[in-house]
PDB file of C-alpha atoms and ligand atoms in Angstrom:
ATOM      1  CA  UNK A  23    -194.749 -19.141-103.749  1.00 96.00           C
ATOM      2  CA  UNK A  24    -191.477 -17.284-103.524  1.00 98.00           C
ATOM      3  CA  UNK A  25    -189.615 -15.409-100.559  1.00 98.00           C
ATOM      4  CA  UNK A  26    -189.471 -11.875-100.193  1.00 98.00           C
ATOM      5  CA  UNK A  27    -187.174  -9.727 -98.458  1.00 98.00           C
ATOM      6  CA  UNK A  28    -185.037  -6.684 -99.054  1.00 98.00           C
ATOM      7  CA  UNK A  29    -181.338  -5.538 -98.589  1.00 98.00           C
ATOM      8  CA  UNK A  30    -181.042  -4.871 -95.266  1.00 98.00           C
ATOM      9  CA  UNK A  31    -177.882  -3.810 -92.755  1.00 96.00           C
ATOM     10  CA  UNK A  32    -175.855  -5.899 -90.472  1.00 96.00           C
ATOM     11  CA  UNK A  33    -174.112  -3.696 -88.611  1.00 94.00           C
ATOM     12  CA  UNK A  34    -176.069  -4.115 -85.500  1.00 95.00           C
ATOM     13  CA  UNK A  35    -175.546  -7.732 -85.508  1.00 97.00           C
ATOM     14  CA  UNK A  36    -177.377 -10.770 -87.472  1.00 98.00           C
ATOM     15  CA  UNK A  37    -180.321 -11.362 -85.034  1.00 98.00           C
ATOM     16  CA  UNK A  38    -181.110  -7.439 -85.362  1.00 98.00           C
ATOM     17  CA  UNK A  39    -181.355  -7.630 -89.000  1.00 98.00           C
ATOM     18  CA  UNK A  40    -183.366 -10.807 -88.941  1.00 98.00           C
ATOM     19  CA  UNK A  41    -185.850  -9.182 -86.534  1.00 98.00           C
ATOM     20  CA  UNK A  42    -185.456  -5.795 -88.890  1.00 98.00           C
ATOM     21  CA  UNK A  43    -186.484  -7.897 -91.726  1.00 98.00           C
ATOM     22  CA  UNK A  44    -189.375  -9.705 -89.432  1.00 98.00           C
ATOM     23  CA  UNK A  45    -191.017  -5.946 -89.110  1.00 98.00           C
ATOM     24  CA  UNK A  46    -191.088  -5.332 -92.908  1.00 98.00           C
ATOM     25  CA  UNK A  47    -192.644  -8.569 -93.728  1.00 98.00           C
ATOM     26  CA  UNK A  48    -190.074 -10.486 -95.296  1.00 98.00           C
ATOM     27  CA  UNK A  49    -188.352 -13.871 -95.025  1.00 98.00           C
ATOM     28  CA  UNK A  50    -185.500 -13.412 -96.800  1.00 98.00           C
ATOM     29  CA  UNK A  51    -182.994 -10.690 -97.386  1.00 98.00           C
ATOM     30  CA  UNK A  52    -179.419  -9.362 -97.871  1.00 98.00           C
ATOM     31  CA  UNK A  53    -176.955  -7.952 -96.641  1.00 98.00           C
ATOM     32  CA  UNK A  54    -173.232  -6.753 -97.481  1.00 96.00           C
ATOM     33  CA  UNK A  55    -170.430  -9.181 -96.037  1.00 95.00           C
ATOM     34  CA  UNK A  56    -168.852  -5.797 -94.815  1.00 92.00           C
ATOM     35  CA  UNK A  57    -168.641  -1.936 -95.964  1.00 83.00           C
ATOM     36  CA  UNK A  58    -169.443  -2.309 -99.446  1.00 75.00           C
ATOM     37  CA  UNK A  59    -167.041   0.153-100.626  1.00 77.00           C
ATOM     38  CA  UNK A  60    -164.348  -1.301 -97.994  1.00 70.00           C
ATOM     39  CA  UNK A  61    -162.546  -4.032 -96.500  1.00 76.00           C
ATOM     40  CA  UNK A  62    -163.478  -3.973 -92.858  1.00 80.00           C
ATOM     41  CA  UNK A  63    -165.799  -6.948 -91.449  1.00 86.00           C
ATOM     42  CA  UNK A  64    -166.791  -7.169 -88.086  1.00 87.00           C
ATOM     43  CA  UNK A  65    -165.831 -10.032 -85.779  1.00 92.00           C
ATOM     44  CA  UNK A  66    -168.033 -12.532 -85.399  1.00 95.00           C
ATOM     45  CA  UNK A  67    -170.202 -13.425 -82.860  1.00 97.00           C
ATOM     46  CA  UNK A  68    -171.605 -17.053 -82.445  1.00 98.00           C
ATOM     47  CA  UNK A  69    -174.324 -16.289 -80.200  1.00 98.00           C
ATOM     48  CA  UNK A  70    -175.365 -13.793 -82.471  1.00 98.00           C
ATOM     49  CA  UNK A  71    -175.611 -16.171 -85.610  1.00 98.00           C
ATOM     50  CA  UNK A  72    -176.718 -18.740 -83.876  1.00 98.00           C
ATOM     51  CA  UNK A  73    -179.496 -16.909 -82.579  1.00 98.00           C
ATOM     52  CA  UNK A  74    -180.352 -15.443 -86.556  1.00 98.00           C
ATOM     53  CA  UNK A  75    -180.293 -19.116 -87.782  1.00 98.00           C
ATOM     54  CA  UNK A  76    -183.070 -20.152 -85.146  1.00 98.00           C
ATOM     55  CA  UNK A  77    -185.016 -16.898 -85.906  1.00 98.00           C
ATOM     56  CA  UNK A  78    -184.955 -17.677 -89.698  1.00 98.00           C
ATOM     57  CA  UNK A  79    -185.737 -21.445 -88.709  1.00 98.00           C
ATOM     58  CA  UNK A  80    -188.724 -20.616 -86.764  1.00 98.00           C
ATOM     59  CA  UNK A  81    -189.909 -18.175 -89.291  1.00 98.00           C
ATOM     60  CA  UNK A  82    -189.562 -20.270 -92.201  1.00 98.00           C
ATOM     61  CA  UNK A  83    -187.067 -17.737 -93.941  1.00 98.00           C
ATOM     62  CA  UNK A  84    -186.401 -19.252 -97.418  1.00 98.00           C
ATOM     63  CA  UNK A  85    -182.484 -18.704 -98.336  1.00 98.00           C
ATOM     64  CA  UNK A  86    -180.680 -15.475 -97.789  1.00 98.00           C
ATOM     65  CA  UNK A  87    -178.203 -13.586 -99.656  1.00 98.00           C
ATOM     66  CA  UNK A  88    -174.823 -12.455 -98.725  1.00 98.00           C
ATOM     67  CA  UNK A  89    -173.564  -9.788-100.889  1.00 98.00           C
ATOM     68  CA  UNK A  90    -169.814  -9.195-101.773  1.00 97.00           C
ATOM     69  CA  UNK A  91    -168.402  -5.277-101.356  1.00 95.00           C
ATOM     70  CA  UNK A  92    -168.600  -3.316-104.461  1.00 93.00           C
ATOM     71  CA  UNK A  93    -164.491  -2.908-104.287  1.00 93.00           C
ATOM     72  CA  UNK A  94    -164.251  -6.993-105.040  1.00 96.00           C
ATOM     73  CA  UNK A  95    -162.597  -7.433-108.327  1.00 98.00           C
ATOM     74  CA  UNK A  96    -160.971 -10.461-109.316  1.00 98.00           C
ATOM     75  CA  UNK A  97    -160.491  -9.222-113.234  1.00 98.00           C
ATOM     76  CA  UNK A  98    -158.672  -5.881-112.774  1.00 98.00           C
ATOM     77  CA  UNK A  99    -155.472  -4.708-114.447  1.00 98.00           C
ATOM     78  CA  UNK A 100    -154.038  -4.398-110.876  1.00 98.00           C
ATOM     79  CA  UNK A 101    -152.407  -7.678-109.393  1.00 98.00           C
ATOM     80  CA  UNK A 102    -152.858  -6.220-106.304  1.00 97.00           C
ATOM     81  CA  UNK A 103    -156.566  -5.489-106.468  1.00 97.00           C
ATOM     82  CA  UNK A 104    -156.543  -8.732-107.752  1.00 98.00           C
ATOM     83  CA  UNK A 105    -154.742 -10.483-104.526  1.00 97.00           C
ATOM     84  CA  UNK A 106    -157.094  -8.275-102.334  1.00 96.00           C
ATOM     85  CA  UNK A 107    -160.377  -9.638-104.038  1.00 97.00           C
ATOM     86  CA  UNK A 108    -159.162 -13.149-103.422  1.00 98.00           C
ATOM     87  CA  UNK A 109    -158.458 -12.641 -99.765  1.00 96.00           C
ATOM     88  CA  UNK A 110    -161.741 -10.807 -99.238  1.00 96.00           C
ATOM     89  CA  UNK A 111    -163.544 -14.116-101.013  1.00 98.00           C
ATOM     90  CA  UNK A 112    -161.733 -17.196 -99.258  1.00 97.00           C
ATOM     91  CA  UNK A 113    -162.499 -14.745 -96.114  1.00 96.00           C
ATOM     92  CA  UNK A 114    -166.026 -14.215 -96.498  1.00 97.00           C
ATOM     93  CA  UNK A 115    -166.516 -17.830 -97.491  1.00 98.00           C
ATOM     94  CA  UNK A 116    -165.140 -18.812 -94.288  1.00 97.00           C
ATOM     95  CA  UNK A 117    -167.715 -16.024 -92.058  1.00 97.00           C
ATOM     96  CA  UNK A 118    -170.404 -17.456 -94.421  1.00 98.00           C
ATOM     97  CA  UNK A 119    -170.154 -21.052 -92.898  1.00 98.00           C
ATOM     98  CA  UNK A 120    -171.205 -19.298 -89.154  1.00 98.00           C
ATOM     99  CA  UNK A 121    -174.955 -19.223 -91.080  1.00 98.00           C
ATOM    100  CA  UNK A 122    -174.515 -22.255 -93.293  1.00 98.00           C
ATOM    101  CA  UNK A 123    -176.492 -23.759 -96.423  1.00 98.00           C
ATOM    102  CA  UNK A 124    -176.962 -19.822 -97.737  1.00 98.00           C
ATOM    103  CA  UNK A 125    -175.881 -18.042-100.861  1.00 99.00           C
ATOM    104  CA  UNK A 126    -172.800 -15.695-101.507  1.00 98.00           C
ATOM    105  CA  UNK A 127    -173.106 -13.286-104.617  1.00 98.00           C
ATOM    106  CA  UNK A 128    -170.457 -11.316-106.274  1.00 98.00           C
ATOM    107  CA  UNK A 129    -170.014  -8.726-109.248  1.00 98.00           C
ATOM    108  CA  UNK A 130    -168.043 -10.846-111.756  1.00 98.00           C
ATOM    109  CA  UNK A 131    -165.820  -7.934-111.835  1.00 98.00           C
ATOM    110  CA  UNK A 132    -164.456  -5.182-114.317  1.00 98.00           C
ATOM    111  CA  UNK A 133    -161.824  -6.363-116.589  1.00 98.00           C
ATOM    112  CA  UNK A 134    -160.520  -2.615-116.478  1.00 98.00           C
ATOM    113  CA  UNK A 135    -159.246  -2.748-120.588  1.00 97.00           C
ATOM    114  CA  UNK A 136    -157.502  -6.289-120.514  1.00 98.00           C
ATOM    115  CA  UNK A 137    -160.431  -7.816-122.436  1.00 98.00           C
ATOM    116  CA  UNK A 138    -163.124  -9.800-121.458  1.00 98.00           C
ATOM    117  CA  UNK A 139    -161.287 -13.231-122.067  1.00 98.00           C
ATOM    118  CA  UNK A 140    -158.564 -12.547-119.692  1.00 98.00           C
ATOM    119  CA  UNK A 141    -160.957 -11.469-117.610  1.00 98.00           C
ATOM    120  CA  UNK A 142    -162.938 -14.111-116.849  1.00 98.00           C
ATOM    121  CA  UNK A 143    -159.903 -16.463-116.621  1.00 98.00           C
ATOM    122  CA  UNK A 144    -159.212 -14.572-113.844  1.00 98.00           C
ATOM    123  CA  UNK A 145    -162.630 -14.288-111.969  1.00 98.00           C
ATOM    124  CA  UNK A 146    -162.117 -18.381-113.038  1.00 98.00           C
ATOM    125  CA  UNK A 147    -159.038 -18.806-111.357  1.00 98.00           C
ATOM    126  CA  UNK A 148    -160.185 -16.427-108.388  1.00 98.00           C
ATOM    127  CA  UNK A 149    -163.466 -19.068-107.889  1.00 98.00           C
ATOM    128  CA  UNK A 150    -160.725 -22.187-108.559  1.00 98.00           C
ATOM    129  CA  UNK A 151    -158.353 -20.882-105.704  1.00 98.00           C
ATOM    130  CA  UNK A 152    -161.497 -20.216-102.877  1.00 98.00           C
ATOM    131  CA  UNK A 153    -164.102 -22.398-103.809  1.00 98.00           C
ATOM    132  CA  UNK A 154    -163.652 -25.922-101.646  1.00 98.00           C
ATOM    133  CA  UNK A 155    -165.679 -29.345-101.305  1.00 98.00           C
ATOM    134  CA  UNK A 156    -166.237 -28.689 -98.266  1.00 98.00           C
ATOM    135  CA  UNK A 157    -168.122 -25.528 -97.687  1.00 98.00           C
ATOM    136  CA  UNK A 158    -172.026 -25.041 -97.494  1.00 98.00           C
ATOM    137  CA  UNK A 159    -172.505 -21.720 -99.064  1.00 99.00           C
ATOM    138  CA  UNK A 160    -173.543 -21.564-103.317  1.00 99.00           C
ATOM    139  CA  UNK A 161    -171.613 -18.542-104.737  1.00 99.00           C
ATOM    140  CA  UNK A 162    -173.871 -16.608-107.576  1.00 99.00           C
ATOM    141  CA  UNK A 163    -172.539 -14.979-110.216  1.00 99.00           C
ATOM    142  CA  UNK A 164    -174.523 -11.518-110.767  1.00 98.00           C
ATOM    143  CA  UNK A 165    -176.012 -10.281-114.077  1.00 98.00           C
ATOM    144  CA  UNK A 166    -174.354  -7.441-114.836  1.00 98.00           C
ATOM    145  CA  UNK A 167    -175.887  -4.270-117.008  1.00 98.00           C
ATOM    146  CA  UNK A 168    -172.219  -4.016-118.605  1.00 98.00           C
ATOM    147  CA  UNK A 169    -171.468  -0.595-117.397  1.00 98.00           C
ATOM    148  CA  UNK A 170    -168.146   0.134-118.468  1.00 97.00           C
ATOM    149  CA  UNK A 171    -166.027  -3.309-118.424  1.00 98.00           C
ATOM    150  CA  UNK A 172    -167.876  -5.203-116.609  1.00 98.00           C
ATOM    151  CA  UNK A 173    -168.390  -8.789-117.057  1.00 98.00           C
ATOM    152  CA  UNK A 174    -171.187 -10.522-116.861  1.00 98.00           C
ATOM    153  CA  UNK A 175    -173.715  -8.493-119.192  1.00 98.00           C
ATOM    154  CA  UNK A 176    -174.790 -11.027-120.839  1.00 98.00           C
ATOM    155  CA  UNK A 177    -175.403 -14.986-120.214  1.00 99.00           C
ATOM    156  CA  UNK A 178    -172.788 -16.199-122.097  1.00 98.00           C
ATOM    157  CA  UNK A 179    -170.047 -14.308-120.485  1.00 98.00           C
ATOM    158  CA  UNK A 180    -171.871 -15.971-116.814  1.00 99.00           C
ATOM    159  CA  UNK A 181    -171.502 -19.499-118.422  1.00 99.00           C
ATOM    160  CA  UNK A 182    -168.110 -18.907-119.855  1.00 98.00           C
ATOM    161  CA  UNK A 183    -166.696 -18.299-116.323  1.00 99.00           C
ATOM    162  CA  UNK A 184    -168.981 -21.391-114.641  1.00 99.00           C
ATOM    163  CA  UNK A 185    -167.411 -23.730-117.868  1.00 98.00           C
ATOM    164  CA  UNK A 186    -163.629 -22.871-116.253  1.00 98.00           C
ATOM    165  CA  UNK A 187    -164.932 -23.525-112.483  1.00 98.00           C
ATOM    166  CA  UNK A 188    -163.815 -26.766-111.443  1.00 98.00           C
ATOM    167  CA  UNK A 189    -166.536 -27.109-108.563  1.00 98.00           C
ATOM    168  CA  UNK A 190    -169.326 -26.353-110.422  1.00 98.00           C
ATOM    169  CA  UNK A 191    -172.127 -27.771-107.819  1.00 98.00           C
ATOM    170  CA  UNK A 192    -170.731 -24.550-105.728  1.00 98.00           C
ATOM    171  CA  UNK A 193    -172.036 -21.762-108.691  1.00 98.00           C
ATOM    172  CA  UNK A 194    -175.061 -20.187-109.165  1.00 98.00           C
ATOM    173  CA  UNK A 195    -176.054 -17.341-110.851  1.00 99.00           C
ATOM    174  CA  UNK A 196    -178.495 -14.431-109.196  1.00 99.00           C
ATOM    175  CA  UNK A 197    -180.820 -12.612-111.725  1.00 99.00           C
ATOM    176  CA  UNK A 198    -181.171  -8.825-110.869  1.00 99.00           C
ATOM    177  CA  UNK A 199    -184.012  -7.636-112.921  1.00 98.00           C
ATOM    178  CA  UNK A 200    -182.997  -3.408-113.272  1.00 98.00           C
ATOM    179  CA  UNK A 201    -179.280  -5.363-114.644  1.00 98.00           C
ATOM    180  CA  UNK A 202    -180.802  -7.788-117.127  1.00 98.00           C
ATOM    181  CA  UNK A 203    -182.646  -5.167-118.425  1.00 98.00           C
ATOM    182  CA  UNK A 204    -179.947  -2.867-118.729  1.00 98.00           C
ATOM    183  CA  UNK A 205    -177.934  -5.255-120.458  1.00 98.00           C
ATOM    184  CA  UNK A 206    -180.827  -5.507-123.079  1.00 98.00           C
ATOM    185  CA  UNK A 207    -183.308  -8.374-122.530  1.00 98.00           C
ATOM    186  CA  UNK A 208    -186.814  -7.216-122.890  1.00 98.00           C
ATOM    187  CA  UNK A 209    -188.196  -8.566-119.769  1.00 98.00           C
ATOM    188  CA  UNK A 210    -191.214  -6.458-120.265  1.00 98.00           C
ATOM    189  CA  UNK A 211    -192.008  -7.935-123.551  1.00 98.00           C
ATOM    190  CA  UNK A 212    -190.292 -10.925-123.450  1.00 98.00           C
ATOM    191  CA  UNK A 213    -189.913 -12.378-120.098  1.00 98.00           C
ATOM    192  CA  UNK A 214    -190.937 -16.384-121.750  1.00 98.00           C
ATOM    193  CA  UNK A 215    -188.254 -15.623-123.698  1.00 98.00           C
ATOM    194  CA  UNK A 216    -185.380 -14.303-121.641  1.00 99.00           C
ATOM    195  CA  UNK A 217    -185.944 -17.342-119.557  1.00 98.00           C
ATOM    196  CA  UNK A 218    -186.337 -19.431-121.831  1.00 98.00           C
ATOM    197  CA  UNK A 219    -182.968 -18.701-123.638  1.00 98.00           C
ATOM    198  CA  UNK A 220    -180.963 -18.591-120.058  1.00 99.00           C
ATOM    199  CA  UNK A 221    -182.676 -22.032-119.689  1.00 98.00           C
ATOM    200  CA  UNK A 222    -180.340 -22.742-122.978  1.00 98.00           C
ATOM    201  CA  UNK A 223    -177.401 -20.543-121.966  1.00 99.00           C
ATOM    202  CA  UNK A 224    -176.694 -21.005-118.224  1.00 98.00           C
ATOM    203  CA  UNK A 225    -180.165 -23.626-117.036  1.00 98.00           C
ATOM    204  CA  UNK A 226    -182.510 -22.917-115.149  1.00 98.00           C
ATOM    205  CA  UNK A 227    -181.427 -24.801-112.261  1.00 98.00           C
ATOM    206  CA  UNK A 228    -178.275 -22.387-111.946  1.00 98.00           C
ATOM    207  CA  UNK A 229    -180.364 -19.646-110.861  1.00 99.00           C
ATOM    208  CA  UNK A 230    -180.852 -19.470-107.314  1.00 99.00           C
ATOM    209  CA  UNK A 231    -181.826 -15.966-106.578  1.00 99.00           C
ATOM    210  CA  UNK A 232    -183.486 -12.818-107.749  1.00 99.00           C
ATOM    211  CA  UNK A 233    -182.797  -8.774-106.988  1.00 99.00           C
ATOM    212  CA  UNK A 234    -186.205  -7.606-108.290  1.00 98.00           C
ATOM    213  CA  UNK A 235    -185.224  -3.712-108.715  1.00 98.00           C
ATOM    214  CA  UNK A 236    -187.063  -1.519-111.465  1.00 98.00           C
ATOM    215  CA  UNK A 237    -184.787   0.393-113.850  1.00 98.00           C
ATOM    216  CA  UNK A 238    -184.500   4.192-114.405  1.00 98.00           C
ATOM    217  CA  UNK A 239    -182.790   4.045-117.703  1.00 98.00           C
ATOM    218  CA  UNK A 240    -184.119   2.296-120.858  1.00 98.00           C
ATOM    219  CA  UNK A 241    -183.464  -1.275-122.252  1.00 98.00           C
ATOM    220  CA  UNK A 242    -179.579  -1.512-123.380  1.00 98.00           C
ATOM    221  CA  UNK A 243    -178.755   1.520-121.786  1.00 98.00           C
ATOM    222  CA  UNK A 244    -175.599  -0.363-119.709  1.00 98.00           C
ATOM    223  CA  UNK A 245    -176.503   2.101-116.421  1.00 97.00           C
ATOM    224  CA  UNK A 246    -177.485   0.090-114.101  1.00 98.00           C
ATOM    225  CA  UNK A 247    -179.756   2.833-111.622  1.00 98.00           C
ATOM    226  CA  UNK A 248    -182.288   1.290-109.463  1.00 98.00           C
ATOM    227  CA  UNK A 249    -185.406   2.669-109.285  1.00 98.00           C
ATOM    228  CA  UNK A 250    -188.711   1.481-107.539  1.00 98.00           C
ATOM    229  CA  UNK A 251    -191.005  -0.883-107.782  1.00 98.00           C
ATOM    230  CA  UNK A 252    -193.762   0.258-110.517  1.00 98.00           C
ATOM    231  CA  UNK A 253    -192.006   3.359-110.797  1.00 98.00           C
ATOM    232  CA  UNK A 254    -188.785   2.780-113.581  1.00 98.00           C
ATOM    233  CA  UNK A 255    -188.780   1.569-117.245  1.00 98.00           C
ATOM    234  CA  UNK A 256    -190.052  -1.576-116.398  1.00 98.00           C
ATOM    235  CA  UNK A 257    -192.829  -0.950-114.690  1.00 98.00           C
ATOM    236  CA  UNK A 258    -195.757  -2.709-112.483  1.00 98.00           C
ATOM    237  CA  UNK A 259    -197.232  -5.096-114.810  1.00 98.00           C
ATOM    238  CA  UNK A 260    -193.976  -6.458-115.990  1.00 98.00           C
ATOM    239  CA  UNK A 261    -192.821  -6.769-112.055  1.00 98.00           C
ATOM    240  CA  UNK A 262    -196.098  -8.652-111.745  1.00 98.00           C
ATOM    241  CA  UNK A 263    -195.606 -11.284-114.161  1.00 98.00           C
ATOM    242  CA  UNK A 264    -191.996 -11.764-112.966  1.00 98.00           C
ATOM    243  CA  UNK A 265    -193.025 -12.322-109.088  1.00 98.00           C
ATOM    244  CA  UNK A 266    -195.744 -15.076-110.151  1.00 98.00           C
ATOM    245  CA  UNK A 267    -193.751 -16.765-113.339  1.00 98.00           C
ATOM    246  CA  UNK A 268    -194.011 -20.688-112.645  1.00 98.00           C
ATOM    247  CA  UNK A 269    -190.218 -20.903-113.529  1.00 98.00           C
ATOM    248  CA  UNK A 270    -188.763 -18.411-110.766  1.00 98.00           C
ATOM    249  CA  UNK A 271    -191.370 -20.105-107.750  1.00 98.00           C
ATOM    250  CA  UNK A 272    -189.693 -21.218-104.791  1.00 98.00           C
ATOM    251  CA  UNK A 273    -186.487 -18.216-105.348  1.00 98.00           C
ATOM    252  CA  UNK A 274    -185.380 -15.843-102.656  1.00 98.00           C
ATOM    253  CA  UNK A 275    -186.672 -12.448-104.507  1.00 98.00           C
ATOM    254  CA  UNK A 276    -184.680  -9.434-102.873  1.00 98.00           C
ATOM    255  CA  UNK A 277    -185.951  -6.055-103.450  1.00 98.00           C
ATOM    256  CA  UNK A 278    -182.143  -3.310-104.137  1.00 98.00           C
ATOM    257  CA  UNK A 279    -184.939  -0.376-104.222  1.00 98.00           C
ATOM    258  CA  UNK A 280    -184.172   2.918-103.142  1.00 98.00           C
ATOM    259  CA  UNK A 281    -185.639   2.926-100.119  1.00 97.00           C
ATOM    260  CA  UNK A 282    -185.691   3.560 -97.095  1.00 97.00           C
ATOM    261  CA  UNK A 283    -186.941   0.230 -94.212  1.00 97.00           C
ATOM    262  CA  UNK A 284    -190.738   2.190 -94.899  1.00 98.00           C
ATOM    263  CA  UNK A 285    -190.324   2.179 -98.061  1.00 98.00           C
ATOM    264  CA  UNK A 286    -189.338  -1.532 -98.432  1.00 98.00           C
ATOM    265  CA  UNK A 287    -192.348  -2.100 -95.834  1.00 98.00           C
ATOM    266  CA  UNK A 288    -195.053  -1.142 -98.659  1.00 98.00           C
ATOM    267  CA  UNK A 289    -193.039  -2.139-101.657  1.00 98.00           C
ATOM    268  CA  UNK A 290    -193.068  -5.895 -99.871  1.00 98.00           C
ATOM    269  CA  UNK A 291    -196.336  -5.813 -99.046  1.00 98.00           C
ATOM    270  CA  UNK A 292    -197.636  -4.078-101.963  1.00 98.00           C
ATOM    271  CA  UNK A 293    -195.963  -7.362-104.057  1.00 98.00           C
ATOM    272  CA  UNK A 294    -197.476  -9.840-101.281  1.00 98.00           C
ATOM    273  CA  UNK A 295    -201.100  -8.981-102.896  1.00 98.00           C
ATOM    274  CA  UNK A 296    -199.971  -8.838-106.200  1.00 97.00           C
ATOM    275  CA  UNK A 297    -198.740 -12.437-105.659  1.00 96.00           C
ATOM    276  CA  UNK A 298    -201.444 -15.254-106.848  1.00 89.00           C
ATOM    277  CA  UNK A 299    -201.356 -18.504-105.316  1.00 68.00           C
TER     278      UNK A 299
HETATM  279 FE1   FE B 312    -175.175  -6.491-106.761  1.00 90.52          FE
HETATM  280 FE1   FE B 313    -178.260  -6.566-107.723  1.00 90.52          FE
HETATM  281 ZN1   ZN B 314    -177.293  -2.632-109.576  1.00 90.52          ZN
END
């Protein structure tokens, strides 16, 4: 089996969006930390998470994801966008410990021309200076489709950051299918493959979480534009295969469609019967 949710919003409070995510038929999802193209988070309120950790409890949620703002990036030029992505991080670790034992992903960042080696010594060093003993929360590493500089387009550029983490049983990496494919691994043709060589690269048991999105560009084409399920270069069978592959059981499999909560409500289900087991 695997869980099945979608990205869903927070903004009127964590029991809402675990009750939002009850009416699609999902038990898991994501969410952004705060305004994805911002800084502003809301305050938290403990009633409110403590009330969405009993919901997911009683409904059996599997793990759910907590998604970074799109402004995060610890490998730009600018020391001060640099300073701000670190702040941002240590903060939303700390907010991330009101639902505990959950997962935290992040966009390795955009080196912005400095080269991908300086680059991820500084998404290193930005994991080195947050990342504590102490906290409950996994923090996955996305794949990327390497639009522009971005980091993290293929597996070895994931692993090279994990090798510089010192607290490596804090990193995981999440697997967004549209990205992947982007990047250029034939998942369509290939999906034994793909896994089999991030089984080599990164391992297997790095990868904690899936954003199953279809693609509307082709293989290689470093775009990275969501499309659908069934309806992008990627396509229904392939999706198939992907949501019943004995390697990825047991994952949190969150669907970054373009879609609206209907939308998400048919794409879920529509998945739910494709699923054998
Ligand atoms: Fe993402
Ligand atoms: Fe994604
Ligand atoms: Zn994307």
């Amino acid at each position: 089996m695997i869980y099945l949710g979608c990205h869903l919003s927070v903004s009127g409070g964590f029991e809402k969006m675990g009750k939002d995510a009850l009416k699609l038929g999902a038990d898991t999802l994501q969410f952004f930390t705060r305004n994805p193209r911002g800084a502003n988070a809301k305050k938290i309120d403990e009633n409110d998470t403590k009330a969405f950790v009993n919901l997911m409890q009683q409904n059996n949620f599997g793990k759910i994801i907590a998604h970074a703002p799109y402004t995060l990036n610890p490998c730009s030029a600018d020391e001060n966008t640099r300073n701000f992505a670190l702040k941002i991080f240590k903060d939303d670790l700390s907010r991330m410990e009101y639902i505990p034992n959950n997962y935290y992903n992040f966009h390795p960042g955009s080196h912005t021309g400095q080269g991908v080696d300086i680059g991820i010594n500084q998404i290193a060093d930005m994991l080195n200076k947050s990342l504590t003993e102490n906290q409950s929360t996994i923090v996955l590493l996305e794949t990327m489709a390497g639009k522009g500089t971005e980091i993290g387009r293929s597996f070895q550029e994931l692993q090279a950051i994990i090798d510089k983490v010192e607290l490596k049983n804090k990193i995981g990496v999440c697997l967004d299918t549209c990205h992947i494919f982007d990047a250029g691994y034939d998942i369509v043709n290939n999906l034994d493959g793909v896994l089999k060589e991030f089984n080599s690269v990164i391992g297997l048991d790095r990868l904690k979480a899936i954003h199953l999105n279809d693609s509307k560009n082709a293989m290689g084409s470093h775009k990275d534009r969501h499309e659908t399920i069934g309806n992008g270069n990627i396509g229904l069978s392939a999706m198939f295969k992907i949501v019943n592959h004995p390697l990825l059981q047991g994952l949190p499999f969150c669907l970054e469609t373009p879609n609206d909560a209907d939308g998400y409500k048919k794409e879920i289900q529509m998945l739910r019967e494709n699923i054998n087991s």
